[in-house]
C-alpha positions as a printed NumPy array, in Angstrom:
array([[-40.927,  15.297,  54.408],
       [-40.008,  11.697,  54.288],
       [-37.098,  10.066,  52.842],
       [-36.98 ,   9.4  ,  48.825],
       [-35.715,   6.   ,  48.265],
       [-33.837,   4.072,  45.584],
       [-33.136,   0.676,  45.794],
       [-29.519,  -0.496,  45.594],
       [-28.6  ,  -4.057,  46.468],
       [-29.136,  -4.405,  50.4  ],
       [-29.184,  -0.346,  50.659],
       [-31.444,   2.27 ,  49.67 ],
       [-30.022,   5.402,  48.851],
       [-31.442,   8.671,  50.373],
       [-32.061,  11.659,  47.875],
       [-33.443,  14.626,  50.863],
       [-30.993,  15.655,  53.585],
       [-30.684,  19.199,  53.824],
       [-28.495,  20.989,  51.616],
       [-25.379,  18.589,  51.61 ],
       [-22.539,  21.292,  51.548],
       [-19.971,  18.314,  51.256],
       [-21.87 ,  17.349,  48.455],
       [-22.064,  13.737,  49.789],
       [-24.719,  10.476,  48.634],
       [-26.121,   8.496,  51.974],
       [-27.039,   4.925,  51.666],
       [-29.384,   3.811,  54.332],
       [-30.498,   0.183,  55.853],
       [-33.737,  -0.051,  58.222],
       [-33.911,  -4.478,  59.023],
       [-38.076,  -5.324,  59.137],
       [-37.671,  -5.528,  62.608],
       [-36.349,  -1.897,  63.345],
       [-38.114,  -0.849,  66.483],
       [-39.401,   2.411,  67.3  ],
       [-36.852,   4.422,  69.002],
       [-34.458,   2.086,  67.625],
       [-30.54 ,   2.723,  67.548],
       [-28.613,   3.965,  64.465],
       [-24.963,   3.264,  63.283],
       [-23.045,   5.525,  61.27 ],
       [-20.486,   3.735,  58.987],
       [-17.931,   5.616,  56.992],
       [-15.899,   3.894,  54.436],
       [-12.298,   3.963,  53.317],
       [-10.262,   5.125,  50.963],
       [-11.364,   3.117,  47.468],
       [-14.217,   1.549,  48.721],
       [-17.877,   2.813,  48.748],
       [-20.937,   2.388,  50.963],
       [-22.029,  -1.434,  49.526],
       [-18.681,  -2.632,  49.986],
       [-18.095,  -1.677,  53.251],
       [-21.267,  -2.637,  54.118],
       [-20.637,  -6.407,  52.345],
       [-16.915,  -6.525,  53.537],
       [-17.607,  -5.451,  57.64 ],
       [-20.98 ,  -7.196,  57.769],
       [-22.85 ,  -4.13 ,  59.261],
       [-26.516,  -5.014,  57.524],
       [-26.371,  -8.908,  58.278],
       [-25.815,  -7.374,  62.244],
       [-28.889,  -4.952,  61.685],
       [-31.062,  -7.734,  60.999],
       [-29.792,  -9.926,  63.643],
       [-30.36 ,  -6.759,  66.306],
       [-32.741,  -4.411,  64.821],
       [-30.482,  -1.388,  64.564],
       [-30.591,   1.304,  62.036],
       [-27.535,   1.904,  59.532],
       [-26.5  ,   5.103,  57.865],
       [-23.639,   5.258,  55.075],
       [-22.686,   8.752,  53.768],
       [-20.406,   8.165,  50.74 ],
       [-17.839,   9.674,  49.249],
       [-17.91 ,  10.923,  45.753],
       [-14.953,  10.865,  43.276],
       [-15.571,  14.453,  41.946],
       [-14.458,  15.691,  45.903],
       [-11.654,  13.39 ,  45.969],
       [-10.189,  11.055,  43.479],
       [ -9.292,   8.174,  45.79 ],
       [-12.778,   8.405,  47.279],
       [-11.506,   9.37 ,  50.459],
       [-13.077,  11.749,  52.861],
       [-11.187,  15.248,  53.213],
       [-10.692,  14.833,  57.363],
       [ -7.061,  17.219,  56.826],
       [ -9.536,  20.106,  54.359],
       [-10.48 ,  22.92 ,  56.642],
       [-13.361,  23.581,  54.89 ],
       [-14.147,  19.887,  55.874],
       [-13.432,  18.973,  59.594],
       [-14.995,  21.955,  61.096],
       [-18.582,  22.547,  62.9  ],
       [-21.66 ,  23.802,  60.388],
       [-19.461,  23.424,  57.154],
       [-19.005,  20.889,  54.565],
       [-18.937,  17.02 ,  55.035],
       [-19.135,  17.207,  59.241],
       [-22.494,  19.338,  58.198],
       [-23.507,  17.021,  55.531],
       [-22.85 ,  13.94 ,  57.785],
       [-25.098,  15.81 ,  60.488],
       [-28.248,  16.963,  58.568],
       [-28.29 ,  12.854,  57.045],
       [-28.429,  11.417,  61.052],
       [-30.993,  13.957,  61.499],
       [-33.388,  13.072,  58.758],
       [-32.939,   9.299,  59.486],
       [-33.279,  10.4  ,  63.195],
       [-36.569,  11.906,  62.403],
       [-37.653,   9.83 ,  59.179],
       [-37.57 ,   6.444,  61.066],
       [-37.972,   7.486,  64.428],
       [-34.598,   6.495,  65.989],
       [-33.668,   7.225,  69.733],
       [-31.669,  10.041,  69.748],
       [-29.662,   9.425,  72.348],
       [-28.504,   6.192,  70.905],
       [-26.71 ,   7.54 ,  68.145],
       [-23.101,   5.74 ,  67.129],
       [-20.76 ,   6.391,  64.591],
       [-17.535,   3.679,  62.977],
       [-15.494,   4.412,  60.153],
       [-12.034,   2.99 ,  58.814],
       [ -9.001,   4.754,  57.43 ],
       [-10.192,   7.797,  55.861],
       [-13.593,   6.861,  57.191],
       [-11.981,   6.843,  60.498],
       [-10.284,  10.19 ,  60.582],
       [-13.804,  11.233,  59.631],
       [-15.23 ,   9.298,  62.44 ],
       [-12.506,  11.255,  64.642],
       [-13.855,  14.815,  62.829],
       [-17.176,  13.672,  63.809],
       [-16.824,  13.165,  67.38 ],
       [-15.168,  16.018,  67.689],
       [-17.52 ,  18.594,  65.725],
       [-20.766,  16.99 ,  67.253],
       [-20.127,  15.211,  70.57 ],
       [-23.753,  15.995,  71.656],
       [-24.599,  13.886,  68.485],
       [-23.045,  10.184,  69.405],
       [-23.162,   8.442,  72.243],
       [-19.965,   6.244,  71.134],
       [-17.961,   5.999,  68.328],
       [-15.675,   3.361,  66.744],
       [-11.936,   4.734,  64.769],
       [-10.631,   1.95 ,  62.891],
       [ -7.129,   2.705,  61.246],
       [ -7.73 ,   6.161,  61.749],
       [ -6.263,   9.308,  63.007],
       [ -7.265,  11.811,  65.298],
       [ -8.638,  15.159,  65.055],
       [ -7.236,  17.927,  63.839],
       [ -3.615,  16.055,  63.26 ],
       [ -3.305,  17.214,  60.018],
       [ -4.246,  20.61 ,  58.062],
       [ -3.65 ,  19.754,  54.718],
       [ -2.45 ,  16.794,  52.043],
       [  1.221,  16.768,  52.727],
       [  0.25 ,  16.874,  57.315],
       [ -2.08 ,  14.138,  56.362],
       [  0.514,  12.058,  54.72 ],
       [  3.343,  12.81 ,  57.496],
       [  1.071,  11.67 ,  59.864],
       [ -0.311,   8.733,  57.997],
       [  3.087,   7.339,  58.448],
       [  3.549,   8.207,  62.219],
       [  5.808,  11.473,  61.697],
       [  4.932,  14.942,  63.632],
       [  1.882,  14.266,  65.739],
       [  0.541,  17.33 ,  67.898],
       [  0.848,  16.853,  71.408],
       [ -2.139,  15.093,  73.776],
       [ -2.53 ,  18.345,  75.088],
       [ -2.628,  20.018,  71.536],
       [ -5.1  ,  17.394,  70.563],
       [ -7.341,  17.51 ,  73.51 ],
       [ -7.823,  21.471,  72.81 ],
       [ -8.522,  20.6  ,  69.295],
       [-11.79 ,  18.475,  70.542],
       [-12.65 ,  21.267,  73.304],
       [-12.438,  23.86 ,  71.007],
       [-14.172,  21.801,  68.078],
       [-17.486,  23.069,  69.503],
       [-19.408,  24.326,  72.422],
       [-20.045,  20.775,  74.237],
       [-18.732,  20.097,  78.101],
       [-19.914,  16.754,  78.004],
       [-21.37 ,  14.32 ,  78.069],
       [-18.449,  13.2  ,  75.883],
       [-18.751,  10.139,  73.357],
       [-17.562,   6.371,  74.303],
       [-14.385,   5.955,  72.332],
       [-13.734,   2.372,  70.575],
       [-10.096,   2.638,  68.557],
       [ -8.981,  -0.368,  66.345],
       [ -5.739,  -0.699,  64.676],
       [ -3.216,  -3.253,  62.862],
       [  0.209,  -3.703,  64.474],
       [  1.545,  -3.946,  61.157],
       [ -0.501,  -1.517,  59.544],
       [  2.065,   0.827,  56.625],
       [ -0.532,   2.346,  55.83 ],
       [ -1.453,   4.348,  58.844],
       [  0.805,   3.764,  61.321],
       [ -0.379,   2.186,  64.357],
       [  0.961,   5.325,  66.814],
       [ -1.925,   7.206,  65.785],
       [ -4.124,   4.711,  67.73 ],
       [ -2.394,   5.852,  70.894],
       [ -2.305,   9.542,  69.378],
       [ -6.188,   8.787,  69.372],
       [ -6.147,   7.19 ,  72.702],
       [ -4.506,  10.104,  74.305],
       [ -6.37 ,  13.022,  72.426],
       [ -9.986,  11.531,  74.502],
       [ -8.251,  10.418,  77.959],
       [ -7.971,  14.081,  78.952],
       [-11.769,  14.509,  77.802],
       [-12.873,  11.657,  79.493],
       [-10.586,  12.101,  83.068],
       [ -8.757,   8.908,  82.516],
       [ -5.247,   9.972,  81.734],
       [ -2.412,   6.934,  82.55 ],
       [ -1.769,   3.349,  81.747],
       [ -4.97 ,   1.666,  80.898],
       [ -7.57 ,   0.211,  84.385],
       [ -7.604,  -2.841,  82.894],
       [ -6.06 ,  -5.383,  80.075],
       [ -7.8  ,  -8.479,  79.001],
       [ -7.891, -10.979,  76.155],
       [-10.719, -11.101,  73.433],
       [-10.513, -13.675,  70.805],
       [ -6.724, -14.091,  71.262],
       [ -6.684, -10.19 ,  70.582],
       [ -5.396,  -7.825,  73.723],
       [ -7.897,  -5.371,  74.882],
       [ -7.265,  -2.227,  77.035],
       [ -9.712,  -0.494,  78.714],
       [ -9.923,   2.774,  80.802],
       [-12.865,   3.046,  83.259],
       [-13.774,   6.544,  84.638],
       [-14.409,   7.223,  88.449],
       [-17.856,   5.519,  88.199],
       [-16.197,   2.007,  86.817],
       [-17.865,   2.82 ,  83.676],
       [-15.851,   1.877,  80.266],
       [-15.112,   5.211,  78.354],
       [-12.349,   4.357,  76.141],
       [-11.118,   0.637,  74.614],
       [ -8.071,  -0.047,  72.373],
       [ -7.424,  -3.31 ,  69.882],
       [ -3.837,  -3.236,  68.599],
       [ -3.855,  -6.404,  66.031],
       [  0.011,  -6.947,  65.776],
       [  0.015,  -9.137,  63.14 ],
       [ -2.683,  -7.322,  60.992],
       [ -1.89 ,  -4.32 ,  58.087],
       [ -4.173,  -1.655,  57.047],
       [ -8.118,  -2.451,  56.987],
       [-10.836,  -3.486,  59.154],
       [-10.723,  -6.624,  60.872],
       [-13.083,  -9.27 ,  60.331],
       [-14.237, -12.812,  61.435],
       [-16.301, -14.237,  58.726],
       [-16.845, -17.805,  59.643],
       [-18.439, -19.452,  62.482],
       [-21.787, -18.956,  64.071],
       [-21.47 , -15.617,  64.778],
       [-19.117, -14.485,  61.148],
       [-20.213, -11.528,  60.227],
       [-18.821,  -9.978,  56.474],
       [-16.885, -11.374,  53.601],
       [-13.255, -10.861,  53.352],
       [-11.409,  -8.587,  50.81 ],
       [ -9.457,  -5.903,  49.583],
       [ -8.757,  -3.788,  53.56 ],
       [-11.213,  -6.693,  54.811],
       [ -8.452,  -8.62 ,  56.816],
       [ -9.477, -12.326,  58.272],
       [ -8.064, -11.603,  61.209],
       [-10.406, -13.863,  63.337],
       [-12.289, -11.312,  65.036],
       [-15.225,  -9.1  ,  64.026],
       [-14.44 ,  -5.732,  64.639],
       [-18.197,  -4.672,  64.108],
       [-19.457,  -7.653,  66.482],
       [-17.019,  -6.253,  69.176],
       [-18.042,  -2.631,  68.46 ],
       [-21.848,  -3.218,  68.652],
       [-21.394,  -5.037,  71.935],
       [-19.404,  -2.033,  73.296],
       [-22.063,  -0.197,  72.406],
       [-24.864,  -2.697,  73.813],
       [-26.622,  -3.563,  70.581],
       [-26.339,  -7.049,  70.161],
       [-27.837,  -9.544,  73.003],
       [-24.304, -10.135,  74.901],
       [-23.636,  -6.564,  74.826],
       [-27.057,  -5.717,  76.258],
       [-26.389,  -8.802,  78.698],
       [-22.938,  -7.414,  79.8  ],
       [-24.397,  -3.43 ,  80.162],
       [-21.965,  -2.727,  76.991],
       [-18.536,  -4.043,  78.709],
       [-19.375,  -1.183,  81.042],
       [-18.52 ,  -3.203,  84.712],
       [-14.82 ,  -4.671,  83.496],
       [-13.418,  -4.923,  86.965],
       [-10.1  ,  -3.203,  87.487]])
């Protein structure tokens, strides 16, 4: 059955996708030039914001038309959570088969088939809240994503419940790297291929401190078989950028630590190549998280030019 849509600014949202345990909306974009067998992004929101502001604050649809990718935005609704936040610490919510991870899944898989996207080139980015749902996601349904983007985020399974998810927010308590890789092993029945793992986070960031990027960091370096100090370090628009490559040189993991940058997703609007509109947890930070992110993934031209960042010598 095809997709019922309802126009909504630059997205449409989508009324049919399974039976939406998490009782979530999805906002969708498809650019005119879309291919078949296209790629799709994922984008989860934050805290506060919903799925048009995100999309006008990170720049994700003015990308899509510049690249021809797919875009998928499950919401949040107020009634599940009165900040708007997704409920990444609620058991009933950060598991396999059950509430928003479910929810989240059947959406990709009626976009999947509705608009005939590549399967295999299936991505997923969220921030803050959006981003500990990015980390549930990966987790739950590795098979699902070939890469996926945390940006102020936490990992998986670091909190059970409010009062965890607030401890850890500000940096107290994390589980152990090896607690944290079980959680992902045990999150389902996958042994790999594992997701590509893109983390972003502000130095200066009170909202969520910035040690759960390296809690994030070290919960997927045991998954991917690239435990120790980073293969390389480089320099991307003034911004330090580690990388760890596994034994086939390949790129498996990146990490942006903005020092000077607080809680939101980082953005460079102006220029040529700008992409989104700064705002509230839309920090001009000049540089475009999603720009970088696509080309990790290979979307965009130079990321397709450079095989997706995938050769970075060490």
């Amino acid at each position: 059955m095809s997709t019922s849509l309802i126009s909504s600014d630059r997205l449409s949202a989508m009324q049919n996708f399974g039976t939406d345990p998490g009782s979530l909306s999805a906002d969708i974009y498809i650019p005119e030039n879309f291919p078949k067998n296209g790629p799709l992004v994922v984008v989860l929101h934050g805290s506060t914001q919903s799925a048009e502001s995100y999309n006008l604050g990170s720049g994700w649809s003015t990308l899509a038309d510049e690249c021809g990718m797919a875009l998928l935005f499950p919401g949040q609704r107020l009634t599940n959570n009165l900040l708007g936040s997704f409920n990444w610490f609620e058991t009933g919510d950060s598991e396999r088969g059950d509430g928003e991870p479910l929810s989240i899944r059947q959406m990709i898989k009626q976009v999947v088939d509705d608009h005939t996207v590549d399967p295999s080139r299936v991505f997923i980015t969220g921030m803050s809240s959006g981003g500990a749902m990015t980390s549930v996601m990966l987790a739950t349904y590795p098979e699902v994503f070939a890469g996926g983007a945390i940006i102020a985020g936490l990992p998986y399974r670091s909190a059970n419940n409010m009062m965890e998810a607030i401890i850890r927010m500000n940096g107290f308590g994390s589980p152990s790297d090896n607690a944290l890789d079980a959680s992902v092993r045990e999150a389902s029945e996958s042994r790999g291929p594992w997701p590509t793992i893109s983390v972003w986070h502000g130095g200066s960031d009170t909202t969520v401190d910035s040690s759960n990027a390296g809690d994030i960091v070290g919960q997927w370096q045991k998954i991917h078989n690239v435990e120790g100090p980073p293969t390389h370090v480089e320099t991307v628009d003034s911004i330090p950028r580690k990388v760890w490559c596994d034994a086939d040189g390949r790129v498996v993991i990146e990490e942006y630590i903005i020092e000077a940058m607080g809680h939101g997703t980082p953005i460079s609007a102006g220029g040529d190549e700008g992409l989104g509109e700064e705002g509230e947890y839309m920090l001009e930070v000049g540089i475009s998280s999603t720009r970088h992110i696509a080309d990790f993934w290979g979307l965009t031209e130079s990321g397709a030019e450079t095989g997706a960042k995938t050769e970075t010598a060490a």
